[in-house]
PDB file of C-alpha atoms in Angstrom:
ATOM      1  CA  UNK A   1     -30.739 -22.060  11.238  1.00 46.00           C
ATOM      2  CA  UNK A   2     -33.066 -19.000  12.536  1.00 49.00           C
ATOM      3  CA  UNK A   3     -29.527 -17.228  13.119  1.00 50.00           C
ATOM      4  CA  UNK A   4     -28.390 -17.726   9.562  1.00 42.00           C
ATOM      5  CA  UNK A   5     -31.088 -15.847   8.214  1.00 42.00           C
ATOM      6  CA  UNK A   6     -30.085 -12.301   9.708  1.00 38.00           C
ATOM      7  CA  UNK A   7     -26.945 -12.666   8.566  1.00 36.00           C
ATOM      8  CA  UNK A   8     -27.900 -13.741   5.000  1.00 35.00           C
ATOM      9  CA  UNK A   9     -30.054 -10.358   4.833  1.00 33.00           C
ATOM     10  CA  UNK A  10     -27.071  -8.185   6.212  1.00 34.00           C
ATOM     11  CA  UNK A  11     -24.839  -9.646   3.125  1.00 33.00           C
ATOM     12  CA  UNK A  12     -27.485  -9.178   0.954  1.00 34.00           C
ATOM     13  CA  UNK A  13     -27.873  -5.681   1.714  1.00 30.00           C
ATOM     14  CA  UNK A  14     -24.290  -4.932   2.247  1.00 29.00           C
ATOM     15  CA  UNK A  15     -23.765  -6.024  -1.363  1.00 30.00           C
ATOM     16  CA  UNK A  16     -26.481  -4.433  -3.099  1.00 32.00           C
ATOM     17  CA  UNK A  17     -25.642  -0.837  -1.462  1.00 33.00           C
ATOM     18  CA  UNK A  18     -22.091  -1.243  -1.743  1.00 35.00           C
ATOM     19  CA  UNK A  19     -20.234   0.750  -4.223  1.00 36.00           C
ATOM     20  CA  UNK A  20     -19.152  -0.036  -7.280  1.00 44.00           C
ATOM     21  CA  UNK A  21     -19.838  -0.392 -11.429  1.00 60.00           C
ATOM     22  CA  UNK A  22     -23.146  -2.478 -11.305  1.00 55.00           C
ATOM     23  CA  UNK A  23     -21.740  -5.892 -12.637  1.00 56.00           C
ATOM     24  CA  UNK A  24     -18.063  -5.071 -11.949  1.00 69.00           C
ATOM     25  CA  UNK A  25     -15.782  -2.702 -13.109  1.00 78.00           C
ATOM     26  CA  UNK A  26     -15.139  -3.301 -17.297  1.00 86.00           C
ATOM     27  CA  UNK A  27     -11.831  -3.632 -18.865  1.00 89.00           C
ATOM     28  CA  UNK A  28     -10.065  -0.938 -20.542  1.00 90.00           C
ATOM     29  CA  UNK A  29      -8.373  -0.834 -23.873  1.00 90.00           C
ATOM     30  CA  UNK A  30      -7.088   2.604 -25.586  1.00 89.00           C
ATOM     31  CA  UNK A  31      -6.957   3.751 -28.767  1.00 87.00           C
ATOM     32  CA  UNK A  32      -4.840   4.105 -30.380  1.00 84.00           C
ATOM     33  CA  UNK A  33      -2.460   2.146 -28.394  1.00 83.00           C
ATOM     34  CA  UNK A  34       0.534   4.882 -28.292  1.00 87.00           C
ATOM     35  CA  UNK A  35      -1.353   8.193 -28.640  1.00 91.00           C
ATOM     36  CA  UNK A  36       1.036  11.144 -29.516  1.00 91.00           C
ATOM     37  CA  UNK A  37       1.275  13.975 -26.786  1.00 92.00           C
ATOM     38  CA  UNK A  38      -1.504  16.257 -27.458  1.00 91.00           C
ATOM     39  CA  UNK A  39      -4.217  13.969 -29.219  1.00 91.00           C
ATOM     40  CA  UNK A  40      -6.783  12.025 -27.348  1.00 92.00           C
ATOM     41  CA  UNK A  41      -6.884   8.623 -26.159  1.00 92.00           C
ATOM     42  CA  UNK A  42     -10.222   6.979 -26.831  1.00 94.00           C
ATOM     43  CA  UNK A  43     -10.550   4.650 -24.040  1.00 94.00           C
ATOM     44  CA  UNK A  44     -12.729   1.977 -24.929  1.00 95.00           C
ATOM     45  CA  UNK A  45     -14.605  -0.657 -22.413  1.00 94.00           C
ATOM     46  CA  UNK A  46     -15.266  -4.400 -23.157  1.00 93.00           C
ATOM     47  CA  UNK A  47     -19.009  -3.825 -21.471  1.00 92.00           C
ATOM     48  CA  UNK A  48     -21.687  -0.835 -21.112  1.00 92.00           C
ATOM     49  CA  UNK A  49     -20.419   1.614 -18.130  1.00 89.00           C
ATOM     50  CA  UNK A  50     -23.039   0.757 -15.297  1.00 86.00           C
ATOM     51  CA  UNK A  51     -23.184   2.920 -12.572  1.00 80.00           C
ATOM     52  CA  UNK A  52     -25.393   2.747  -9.352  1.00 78.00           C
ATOM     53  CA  UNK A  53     -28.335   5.119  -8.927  1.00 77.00           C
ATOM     54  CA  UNK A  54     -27.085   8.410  -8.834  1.00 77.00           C
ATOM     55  CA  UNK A  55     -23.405   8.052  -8.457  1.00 83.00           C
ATOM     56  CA  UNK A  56     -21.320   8.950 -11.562  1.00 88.00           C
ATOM     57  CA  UNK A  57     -18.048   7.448 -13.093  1.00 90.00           C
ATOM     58  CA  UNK A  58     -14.839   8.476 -14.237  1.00 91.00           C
ATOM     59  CA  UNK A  59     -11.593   8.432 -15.615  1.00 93.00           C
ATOM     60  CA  UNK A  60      -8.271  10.120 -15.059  1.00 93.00           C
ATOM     61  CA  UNK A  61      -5.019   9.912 -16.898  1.00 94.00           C
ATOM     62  CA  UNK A  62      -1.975  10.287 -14.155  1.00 94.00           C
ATOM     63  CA  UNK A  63       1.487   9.192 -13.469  1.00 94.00           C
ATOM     64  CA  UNK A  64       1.490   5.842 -12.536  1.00 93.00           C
ATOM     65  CA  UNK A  65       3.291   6.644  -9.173  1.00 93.00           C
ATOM     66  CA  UNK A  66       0.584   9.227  -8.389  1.00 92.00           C
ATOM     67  CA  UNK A  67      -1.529   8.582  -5.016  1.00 89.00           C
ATOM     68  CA  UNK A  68      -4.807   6.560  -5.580  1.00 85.00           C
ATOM     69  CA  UNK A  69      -6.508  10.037  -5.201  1.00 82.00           C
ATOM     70  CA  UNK A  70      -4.297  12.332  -7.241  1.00 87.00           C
ATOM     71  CA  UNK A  71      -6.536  13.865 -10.429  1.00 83.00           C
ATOM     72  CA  UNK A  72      -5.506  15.679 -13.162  1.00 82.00           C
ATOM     73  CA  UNK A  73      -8.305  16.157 -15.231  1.00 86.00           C
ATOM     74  CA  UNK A  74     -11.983  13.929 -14.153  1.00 89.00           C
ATOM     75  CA  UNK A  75     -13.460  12.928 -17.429  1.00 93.00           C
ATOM     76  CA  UNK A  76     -16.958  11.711 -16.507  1.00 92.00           C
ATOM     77  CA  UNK A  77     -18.356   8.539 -18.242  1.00 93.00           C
ATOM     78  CA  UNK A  78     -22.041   8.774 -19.536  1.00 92.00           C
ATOM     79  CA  UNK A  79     -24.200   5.566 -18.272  1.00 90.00           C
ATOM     80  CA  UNK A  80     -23.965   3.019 -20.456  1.00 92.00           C
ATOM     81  CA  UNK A  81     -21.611   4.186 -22.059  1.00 94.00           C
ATOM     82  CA  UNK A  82     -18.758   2.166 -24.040  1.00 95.00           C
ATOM     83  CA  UNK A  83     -16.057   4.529 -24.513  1.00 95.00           C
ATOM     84  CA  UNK A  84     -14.518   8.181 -23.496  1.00 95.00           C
ATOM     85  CA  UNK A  85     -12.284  10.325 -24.903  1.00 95.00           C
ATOM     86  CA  UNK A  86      -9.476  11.534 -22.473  1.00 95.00           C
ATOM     87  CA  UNK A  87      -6.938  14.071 -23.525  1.00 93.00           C
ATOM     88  CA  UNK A  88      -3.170  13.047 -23.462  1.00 92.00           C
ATOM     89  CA  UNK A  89      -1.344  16.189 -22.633  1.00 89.00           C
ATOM     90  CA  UNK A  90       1.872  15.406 -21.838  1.00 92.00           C
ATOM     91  CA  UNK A  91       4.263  12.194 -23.664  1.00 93.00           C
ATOM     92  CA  UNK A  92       5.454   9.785 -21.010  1.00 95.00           C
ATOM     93  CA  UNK A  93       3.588   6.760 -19.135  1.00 95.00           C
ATOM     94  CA  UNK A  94       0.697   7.316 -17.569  1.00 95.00           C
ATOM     95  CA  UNK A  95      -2.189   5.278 -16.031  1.00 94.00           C
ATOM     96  CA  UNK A  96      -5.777   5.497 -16.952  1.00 93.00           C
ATOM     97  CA  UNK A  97      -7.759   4.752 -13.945  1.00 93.00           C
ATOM     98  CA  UNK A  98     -11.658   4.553 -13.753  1.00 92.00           C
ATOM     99  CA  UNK A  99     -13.140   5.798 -10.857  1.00 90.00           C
ATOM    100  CA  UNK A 100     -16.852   5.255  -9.197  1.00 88.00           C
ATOM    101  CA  UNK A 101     -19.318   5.904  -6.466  1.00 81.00           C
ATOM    102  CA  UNK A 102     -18.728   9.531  -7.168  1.00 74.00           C
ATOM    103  CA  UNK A 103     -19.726  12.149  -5.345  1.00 71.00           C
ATOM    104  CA  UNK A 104     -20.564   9.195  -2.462  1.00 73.00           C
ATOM    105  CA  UNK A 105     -16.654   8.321  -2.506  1.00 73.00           C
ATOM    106  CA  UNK A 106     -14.670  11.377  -3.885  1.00 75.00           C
ATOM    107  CA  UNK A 107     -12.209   8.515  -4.766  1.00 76.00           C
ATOM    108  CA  UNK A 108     -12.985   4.908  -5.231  1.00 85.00           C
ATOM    109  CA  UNK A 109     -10.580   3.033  -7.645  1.00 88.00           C
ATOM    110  CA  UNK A 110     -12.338   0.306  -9.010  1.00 89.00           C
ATOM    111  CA  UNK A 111      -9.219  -0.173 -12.823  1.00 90.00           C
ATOM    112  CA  UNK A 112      -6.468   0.862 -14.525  1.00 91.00           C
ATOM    113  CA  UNK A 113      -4.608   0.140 -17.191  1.00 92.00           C
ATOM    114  CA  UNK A 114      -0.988   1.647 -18.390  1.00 93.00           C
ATOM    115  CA  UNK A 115      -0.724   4.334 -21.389  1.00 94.00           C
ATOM    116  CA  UNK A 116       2.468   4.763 -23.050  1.00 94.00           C
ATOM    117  CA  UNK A 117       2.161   8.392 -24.319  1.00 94.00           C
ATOM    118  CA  UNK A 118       4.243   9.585 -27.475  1.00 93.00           C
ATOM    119  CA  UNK A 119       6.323  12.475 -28.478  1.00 90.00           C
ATOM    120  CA  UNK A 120       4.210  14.887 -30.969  1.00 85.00           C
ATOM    121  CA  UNK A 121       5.450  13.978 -33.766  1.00 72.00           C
ATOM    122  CA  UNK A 122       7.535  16.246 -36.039  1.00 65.00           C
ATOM    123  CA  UNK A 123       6.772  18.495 -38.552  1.00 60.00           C
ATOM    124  CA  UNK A 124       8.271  17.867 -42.106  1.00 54.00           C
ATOM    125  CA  UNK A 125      10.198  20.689 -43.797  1.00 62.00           C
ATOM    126  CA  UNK A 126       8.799  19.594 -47.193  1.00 66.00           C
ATOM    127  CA  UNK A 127       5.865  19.037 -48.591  1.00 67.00           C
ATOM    128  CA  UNK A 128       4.868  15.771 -49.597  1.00 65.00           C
ATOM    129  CA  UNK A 129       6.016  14.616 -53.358  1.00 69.00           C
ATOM    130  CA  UNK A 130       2.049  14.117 -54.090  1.00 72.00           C
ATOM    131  CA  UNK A 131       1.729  17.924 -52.875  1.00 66.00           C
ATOM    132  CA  UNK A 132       3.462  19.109 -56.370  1.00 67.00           C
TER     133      UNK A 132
END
C-alpha cells in the first residue's frame, strides 16, 4: 500500500499542472451558422473560457487540411469569457480551432469545429421598392 501512495501524488500533480482549459475544453457553436466572406463569425462557447494561471487561449480560423500548428490570424479569448469574434476573410470551409497553454505550448489543440464560409453576397442594382 506504502507504494501506492507515491504514485497517487505523481498523478495528482501530473494532472493539476498539465495543460489544458481548467474543466475541459468547451464546445463551440458559430454565429451565424454560414457567415458571408468578409463578416465575422461570433463563436460562441457552451461554458466560461477557463484558462490555467497565466497561460492564454485562442482561436484560429484555417483550412481544415491545414497542419495542427498552421495560424492565420490568433484571436485571443479573454478569461471567462463566453464568446469571440473571429473574422471570416475568405468564403470556403474552414475550421475553427481553440487553442491553449499558450505561450507554455505555442500550439496545443484542445477543439474544433467546421465553418462553412459564404460568398459576399451581391449587391442589388435597384433600390428597394420601400426606398421610393
Amino acid at each position: 500500500m506504502r507504494a501506492l501512495a507515491p504514485l497517487v501524488l505523481l498523478l495528482g500533480i501530473s494532472f493539476v499542472a498539465g495543460s489544458g482549459c481548467r474543466g475541459g475544453a468547451p464546445r463551440m457553436a458559430t454565429a451565424p451558422t454560414k457567415p458571408h466572406a468578409g463578416e465575422s463569425v461570433v463563436v460562441r462557447f457552451d461554458a466560461p473560457v477557463v484558462s490555467r494561471g497565466m497561460d492564454q487561449v485562442w482561436v484560429t480560423l484555417v483550412p481544415p487540411s491545414s497542419p495542427e500548428g498552421f495560424v492565420v490570424d490568433r484571436v485571443i479569448v479573454d478569461d471567462g469569457a463566453t464568446e469571440v469574434v473571429v473574422p471570416a476573410a475568405a468564403e470556403g470551409t474552414f475550421e475553427l480551432r481553440l487553442h491553449d497553454a499558450y505561450p507554455r505550448r505555442s500550439h496545443h489543440l484542445v477543439g474544433r469545429t467546421r465553418v462553412e464560409v459564404e460568398r459576399p453576397g451581391v449587391a442589388q442594382a435597384e433600390p428597394p421598392p420601400w426606398y421610393w
